[in-house]
PDB file of C-alpha atoms in Angstrom:
ATOM      1  CA  UNK X   1       1.625   8.069  -9.953  1.00  0.00           C
ATOM      2  CA  UNK X   2       3.545  10.031 -13.188  1.00  0.00           C
ATOM      3  CA  UNK X   3       1.577   8.586 -15.632  1.00  0.00           C
ATOM      4  CA  UNK X   4      -2.691   9.860 -16.307  1.00  0.00           C
ATOM      5  CA  UNK X   5      -2.980   6.891 -18.539  1.00  0.00           C
ATOM      6  CA  UNK X   6      -2.947   4.264 -14.946  1.00  0.00           C
ATOM      7  CA  UNK X   7      -5.188   6.385 -12.280  1.00  0.00           C
ATOM      8  CA  UNK X   8      -7.182   3.994 -11.613  1.00  0.00           C
ATOM      9  CA  UNK X   9      -4.051   1.270 -10.902  1.00  0.00           C
ATOM     10  CA  UNK X  10      -2.846   4.781  -9.119  1.00  0.00           C
ATOM     11  CA  UNK X  11      -5.665   4.310  -7.258  1.00  0.00           C
ATOM     12  CA  UNK X  12      -5.897   0.552  -6.270  1.00  0.00           C
ATOM     13  CA  UNK X  13      -2.335   1.103  -5.688  1.00  0.00           C
ATOM     14  CA  UNK X  14      -3.164   3.657  -2.869  1.00  0.00           C
ATOM     15  CA  UNK X  15      -5.568   2.049  -1.377  1.00  0.00           C
ATOM     16  CA  UNK X  16      -3.093  -1.616  -0.969  1.00  0.00           C
ATOM     17  CA  UNK X  17      -0.444   0.779   0.524  1.00  0.00           C
ATOM     18  CA  UNK X  18      -3.093   2.044   3.464  1.00  0.00           C
ATOM     19  CA  UNK X  19      -4.119  -1.693   3.744  1.00  0.00           C
ATOM     20  CA  UNK X  20      -0.839  -3.203   3.973  1.00  0.00           C
ATOM     21  CA  UNK X  21       0.122  -0.216   6.098  1.00  0.00           C
ATOM     22  CA  UNK X  22      -2.410  -0.420   8.167  1.00  0.00           C
ATOM     23  CA  UNK X  23      -1.115  -4.179   8.625  1.00  0.00           C
ATOM     24  CA  UNK X  24       1.995  -3.321   9.501  1.00  0.00           C
ATOM     25  CA  UNK X  25       1.527  -1.410  12.020  1.00  0.00           C
ATOM     26  CA  UNK X  26      -0.996  -3.155  13.478  1.00  0.00           C
ATOM     27  CA  UNK X  27       1.915  -6.022  13.856  1.00  0.00           C
ATOM     28  CA  UNK X  28       5.526  -4.674  12.972  1.00  0.00           C
ATOM     29  CA  UNK X  29       6.995  -7.765  14.283  1.00  0.00           C
ATOM     30  CA  UNK X  30       5.346  -9.334  12.708  1.00  0.00           C
ATOM     31  CA  UNK X  31       6.617  -8.736   9.030  1.00  0.00           C
ATOM     32  CA  UNK X  32       8.631  -6.045   9.497  1.00  0.00           C
ATOM     33  CA  UNK X  33       9.710  -6.877   6.324  1.00  0.00           C
ATOM     34  CA  UNK X  34       6.508  -5.702   4.968  1.00  0.00           C
ATOM     35  CA  UNK X  35       6.263  -2.288   3.889  1.00  0.00           C
TER      36      UNK X  35
END
């Protein structure tokens, strides 16, 4: 996040985290360890 050279990577990571958050929100008991 601090590195501006990997802006694309940061965006991809944000998307991944967003998708993961949705999954965790949809099934928290199925994936409690999933961050």
